[in-house]
Tab-separated table of C-alpha atoms and ligand atoms in Angstrom:
chain	number	residue	atom	x	y	z
A	1	MET	CA	-9.720	-70.539	-66.255
A	2	ARG	CA	-10.763	-70.204	-69.848
A	3	VAL	CA	-8.483	-70.813	-72.824
A	4	LEU	CA	-8.892	-69.959	-76.485
A	5	VAL	CA	-7.086	-72.481	-78.695
A	6	VAL	CA	-6.289	-71.167	-82.172
A	7	GLU	CA	-5.268	-74.124	-84.308
A	8	ASP	CA	-6.358	-75.093	-87.827
A	9	GLU	CA	-5.202	-78.693	-87.755
A	10	PRO	CA	-8.218	-80.705	-86.484
A	11	ARG	CA	-6.222	-83.505	-84.843
A	12	MET	CA	-3.957	-81.136	-82.961
A	13	ALA	CA	-6.940	-78.984	-81.949
A	14	ALA	CA	-8.830	-82.023	-80.630
A	15	LEU	CA	-5.778	-83.201	-78.719
A	16	LEU	CA	-5.304	-79.807	-77.099
A	17	ARG	CA	-8.983	-79.508	-76.221
A	18	GLN	CA	-9.033	-82.918	-74.576
A	19	GLY	CA	-5.829	-82.366	-72.618
A	20	LEU	CA	-6.857	-78.933	-71.401
A	21	GLU	CA	-10.364	-80.037	-70.429
A	22	GLU	CA	-8.896	-82.904	-68.422
A	23	ASP	CA	-6.822	-80.286	-66.641
A	24	ALA	CA	-10.032	-78.363	-65.724
A	25	TYR	CA	-9.779	-75.541	-68.262
A	26	ALA	CA	-12.813	-74.316	-70.177
A	27	VAL	CA	-11.756	-74.501	-73.833
A	28	ASP	CA	-12.947	-72.857	-77.038
A	29	VAL	CA	-11.296	-73.712	-80.348
A	30	VAL	CA	-11.102	-71.548	-83.468
A	31	SER	CA	-9.304	-72.470	-86.681
A	32	ASN	CA	-9.042	-69.124	-88.465
A	33	GLY	CA	-6.781	-66.297	-87.333
A	34	LEU	CA	-9.325	-63.632	-88.236
A	35	GLU	CA	-11.948	-65.170	-85.940
A	36	VAL	CA	-9.756	-64.645	-82.894
A	37	LEU	CA	-10.374	-60.913	-82.927
A	38	GLU	CA	-14.139	-61.513	-82.622
A	39	TRP	CA	-13.923	-64.275	-80.029
A	40	VAL	CA	-11.829	-62.272	-77.587
A	41	GLN	CA	-14.617	-59.699	-77.521
A	42	SER	CA	-17.266	-62.237	-76.564
A	43	ALA	CA	-15.544	-63.913	-73.587
A	44	ALA	CA	-12.865	-62.996	-71.067
A	45	TYR	CA	-10.107	-65.454	-71.952
A	46	ASP	CA	-7.391	-65.996	-69.365
A	47	LEU	CA	-4.958	-67.485	-71.860
A	48	ILE	CA	-4.536	-67.965	-75.602
A	49	LEU	CA	-2.779	-70.845	-77.355
A	50	LEU	CA	-1.868	-69.558	-80.787
A	51	ASP	CA	-0.601	-71.520	-83.781
A	52	ILE	CA	1.600	-69.539	-86.207
A	53	MET	CA	0.558	-70.953	-89.594
A	54	LEU	CA	-3.160	-70.168	-89.800
A	55	PRO	CA	-5.698	-69.374	-92.505
A	56	GLY	CA	-7.157	-65.849	-92.454
A	57	MET	CA	-4.471	-64.171	-90.407
A	58	GLY	CA	-1.155	-65.636	-89.243
A	59	GLY	CA	-0.272	-66.075	-85.588
A	60	PHE	CA	2.318	-63.273	-85.455
A	61	GLU	CA	-0.156	-60.757	-86.847
A	62	VAL	CA	-2.981	-61.988	-84.576
A	63	CYS	CA	-0.688	-61.565	-81.588
A	64	GLN	CA	0.421	-58.073	-82.622
A	65	THR	CA	-3.153	-57.005	-83.254
A	66	LEU	CA	-4.368	-58.274	-79.873
A	67	ARG	CA	-1.590	-56.429	-78.044
A	68	ARG	CA	-2.257	-53.255	-80.053
A	69	GLN	CA	-5.922	-53.487	-79.040
A	70	GLY	CA	-4.867	-53.710	-75.409
A	71	TYR	CA	-5.482	-57.406	-74.698
A	72	MET	CA	-2.984	-58.437	-72.027
A	73	MET	CA	-3.775	-62.125	-71.430
A	74	PRO	CA	-0.774	-64.455	-71.695
A	75	ILE	CA	-0.269	-65.880	-75.192
A	76	LEU	CA	1.547	-69.151	-75.778
A	77	MET	CA	2.649	-69.611	-79.391
A	78	LEU	CA	2.800	-72.989	-81.082
A	79	THR	CA	5.431	-73.250	-83.762
A	80	ALA	CA	6.122	-76.098	-86.154
A	81	ARG	CA	9.641	-74.875	-86.838
A	82	ASP	CA	12.354	-74.781	-84.248
A	83	THR	CA	14.083	-71.745	-85.706
A	84	LEU	CA	15.475	-68.748	-83.920
A	85	THR	CA	13.646	-66.410	-86.310
A	86	ASP	CA	10.262	-67.860	-85.349
A	87	LYS	CA	10.991	-67.538	-81.640
A	88	VAL	CA	12.232	-63.963	-81.966
A	89	LEU	CA	9.291	-62.987	-84.195
A	90	GLY	CA	6.894	-64.603	-81.748
A	91	LEU	CA	8.235	-62.847	-78.702
A	92	ASP	CA	8.567	-59.559	-80.600
A	93	SER	CA	4.938	-59.731	-81.656
A	94	GLY	CA	3.914	-59.862	-77.999
A	95	ALA	CA	3.742	-63.565	-77.144
A	96	ASP	CA	4.808	-64.611	-73.646
A	97	ASP	CA	6.194	-68.023	-74.477
A	98	TYR	CA	6.402	-70.517	-77.313
A	99	LEU	CA	6.337	-74.259	-77.703
A	100	VAL	CA	7.822	-76.210	-80.605
A	101	LYS	CA	5.747	-78.990	-82.194
A	102	PRO	CA	5.574	-81.853	-81.568
A	103	PHE	CA	4.987	-81.566	-77.839
A	104	ALA	CA	3.228	-83.518	-75.104
A	105	VAL	CA	-0.049	-82.025	-73.885
A	106	GLU	CA	1.370	-82.148	-70.335
A	107	GLU	CA	4.014	-79.688	-71.484
A	108	VAL	CA	1.327	-77.282	-72.667
A	109	THR	CA	-0.598	-77.410	-69.401
A	110	ALA	CA	2.610	-76.953	-67.385
A	111	ARG	CA	3.503	-73.856	-69.446
A	112	LEU	CA	-0.016	-72.471	-69.067
A	113	ARG	CA	0.144	-72.902	-65.293
A	114	ALA	CA	3.446	-71.044	-65.225
A	115	LEU	CA	2.056	-68.264	-67.436
A	116	SER	CA	-1.112	-67.798	-65.390
A	117	ARG	CA	0.946	-67.637	-62.204
A	118	ARG	CA	3.150	-64.974	-63.742
A	119	SER	CA	0.218	-62.816	-64.813
A	120	GLY	CA	-2.150	-63.436	-61.910
A	121	PRO	CA	-2.492	-61.154	-58.914
A	122	SER	CA	-1.072	-63.799	-56.602
A	123	LYS	CA	2.335	-65.323	-57.267
A	124	THR	CA	1.831	-68.253	-54.932
A	125	PRO	CA	-0.031	-71.228	-56.331
A	126	GLU	CA	-2.155	-71.556	-53.185
A	127	LEU	CA	-5.561	-69.944	-52.673
A	128	VAL	CA	-6.856	-69.785	-49.088
A	129	VAL	CA	-10.278	-68.969	-47.623
A	130	GLY	CA	-10.657	-69.763	-43.928
A	131	ASP	CA	-9.436	-73.327	-43.439
A	132	LEU	CA	-10.045	-74.198	-47.095
A	133	ARG	CA	-6.920	-74.383	-49.229
A	134	LEU	CA	-6.600	-74.909	-52.957
A	135	ASN	CA	-3.250	-75.547	-54.553
A	136	THR	CA	-3.536	-74.483	-58.214
A	137	ALA	CA	-0.302	-76.240	-59.171
A	138	THR	CA	-1.270	-79.682	-57.872
A	139	LYS	CA	-5.063	-79.026	-58.103
A	140	GLN	CA	-5.418	-80.350	-54.566
A	141	ALA	CA	-8.052	-79.018	-52.207
A	142	THR	CA	-7.981	-79.489	-48.442
A	143	ARG	CA	-10.211	-78.289	-45.648
A	144	GLY	CA	-8.870	-78.419	-42.114
A	145	GLY	CA	-5.991	-80.448	-43.521
A	146	VAL	CA	-8.270	-83.142	-44.989
A	147	THR	CA	-7.984	-83.733	-48.741
A	148	ILE	CA	-11.156	-83.162	-50.780
A	149	PRO	CA	-11.296	-85.135	-54.051
A	150	LEU	CA	-12.669	-82.973	-56.872
A	151	SER	CA	-13.707	-83.619	-60.460
A	152	ALA	CA	-12.221	-81.340	-63.153
A	153	LYS	CA	-15.363	-79.163	-63.319
A	154	GLU	CA	-15.698	-78.980	-59.531
A	155	TYR	CA	-12.088	-77.870	-59.364
A	156	ALA	CA	-12.655	-75.198	-62.023
A	157	LEU	CA	-15.713	-73.913	-60.167
A	158	LEU	CA	-13.894	-73.800	-56.834
A	159	GLU	CA	-10.840	-72.104	-58.348
A	160	THR	CA	-12.996	-69.431	-59.975
A	161	LEU	CA	-14.747	-68.662	-56.683
A	162	MET	CA	-11.535	-68.743	-54.642
A	163	ARG	CA	-9.801	-66.310	-56.985
A	164	HIS	CA	-12.392	-63.783	-55.778
A	165	PRO	CA	-12.741	-64.502	-52.051
A	166	HIS	CA	-15.745	-62.941	-50.248
A	167	GLN	CA	-16.926	-61.525	-53.555
A	168	ILE	CA	-20.278	-62.451	-55.118
A	169	LEU	CA	-19.898	-63.903	-58.609
A	170	SER	CA	-22.949	-64.009	-60.863
A	171	ARG	CA	-23.952	-67.132	-62.770
A	172	GLU	CA	-22.717	-65.437	-65.947
A	173	GLN	CA	-19.306	-64.640	-64.441
A	174	ILE	CA	-18.909	-68.229	-63.278
A	175	ILE	CA	-20.077	-69.748	-66.561
A	176	GLU	CA	-17.650	-67.534	-68.462
A	177	LYS	CA	-14.686	-69.003	-66.570
A	178	VAL	CA	-15.803	-72.607	-66.147
A	179	TRP	CA	-17.720	-73.553	-69.288
A	180	ASP	CA	-17.098	-73.096	-73.011
A	181	MET	CA	-19.123	-71.431	-75.787
A	182	ASP	CA	-21.429	-74.423	-76.233
A	183	PHE	CA	-22.756	-74.047	-72.702
A	184	SER	CA	-26.148	-72.405	-72.331
A	185	SER	CA	-26.360	-69.732	-69.652
A	186	GLU	CA	-29.887	-71.010	-68.955
A	187	SER	CA	-28.531	-74.399	-67.976
A	188	LYS	CA	-29.291	-75.704	-64.515
A	189	LEU	CA	-26.005	-77.589	-64.528
A	190	ILE	CA	-24.313	-74.838	-62.540
A	191	GLU	CA	-26.709	-75.460	-59.613
A	192	VAL	CA	-25.943	-79.163	-59.823
A	193	TYR	CA	-22.198	-78.511	-59.591
A	194	VAL	CA	-22.572	-75.971	-56.793
A	195	HIS	CA	-24.654	-78.495	-54.861
A	196	ALA	CA	-22.055	-81.245	-55.338
A	197	LEU	CA	-19.164	-78.948	-54.459
A	198	ARG	CA	-20.943	-77.620	-51.367
A	199	LYS	CA	-21.465	-81.167	-50.120
A	200	LYS	CA	-17.768	-81.848	-50.491
A	201	ILE	CA	-16.401	-78.728	-48.839
A	202	ASP	CA	-19.076	-77.820	-46.281
A	203	ASP	CA	-20.654	-81.077	-45.043
A	204	GLY	CA	-19.653	-81.696	-41.438
A	205	HIS	CA	-18.273	-78.166	-40.983
A	206	GLU	CA	-19.947	-75.532	-38.847
A	207	VAL	CA	-18.838	-72.608	-41.028
A	208	LYS	CA	-20.436	-72.911	-44.466
A	209	LEU	CA	-18.040	-71.471	-47.052
A	210	LEU	CA	-19.904	-71.866	-50.338
A	211	GLN	CA	-22.721	-69.373	-50.026
A	212	THR	CA	-25.679	-68.731	-52.304
A	213	VAL	CA	-26.664	-65.084	-52.435
A	214	ARG	CA	-30.236	-65.170	-53.622
A	215	GLY	CA	-30.795	-63.421	-56.943
A	216	LEU	CA	-27.129	-62.427	-57.264
A	217	GLY	CA	-24.956	-65.498	-57.418
A	218	TYR	CA	-22.427	-67.375	-55.313
A	219	ARG	CA	-19.401	-66.681	-53.190
A	220	ILE	CA	-16.744	-68.386	-51.111
A	221	SER	CA	-16.324	-66.757	-47.735
A	222	ASP	CA	-15.814	-67.573	-44.086
A	223	HIS	CA	-17.809	-64.473	-43.147
A	224	ALA	CA	-21.552	-64.988	-42.687
B	1	LIG	CA1	-1.358	-74.455	-88.584
């Protein structure tokens, strides 16, 4: 899952980036409201965290503009003022939820999980392929009932693949969901992570689930 954080206060932005990355999101941060309209064109964001008081273009207007342009990803607004007017304006401009500062980062990630469940194709937090199960609420993976410990990036990679079972995802499609703007699409890191993840989920099992499709990409499937 990839999140765009729109926040002009450096400390708050850094805090959000760190908290979200620890929770396995790929995170890009912009500080100017006007930049948002360009960034959403360059990557498929699953969620947007949007501050209201921003240079360039304010959060309400950014939100309205995105909705007018047809962008439907969930938007969580961050407001410094706990006033009814702000909440009403936020929801009226097309936001899905709002959070009043100050807040704990855990609160943000909990809200984002709820929002992505609401908008996703599947309402249940569990993704299943064969005997491999991934609970997106607890971030726990099991195969044949045995827990598989995953790092944040391994989790993000597995979640991306399991959201499209049996479907081949290209390197570019995977990178777009798992890594941020600073990641080079030429990087060999994706192979390193696939290798590590494959060891964890397929070693000792007859059916190999994480499949490399030469020249095309990767998929999770229990079909050969
Ligand atoms: Ca601000």
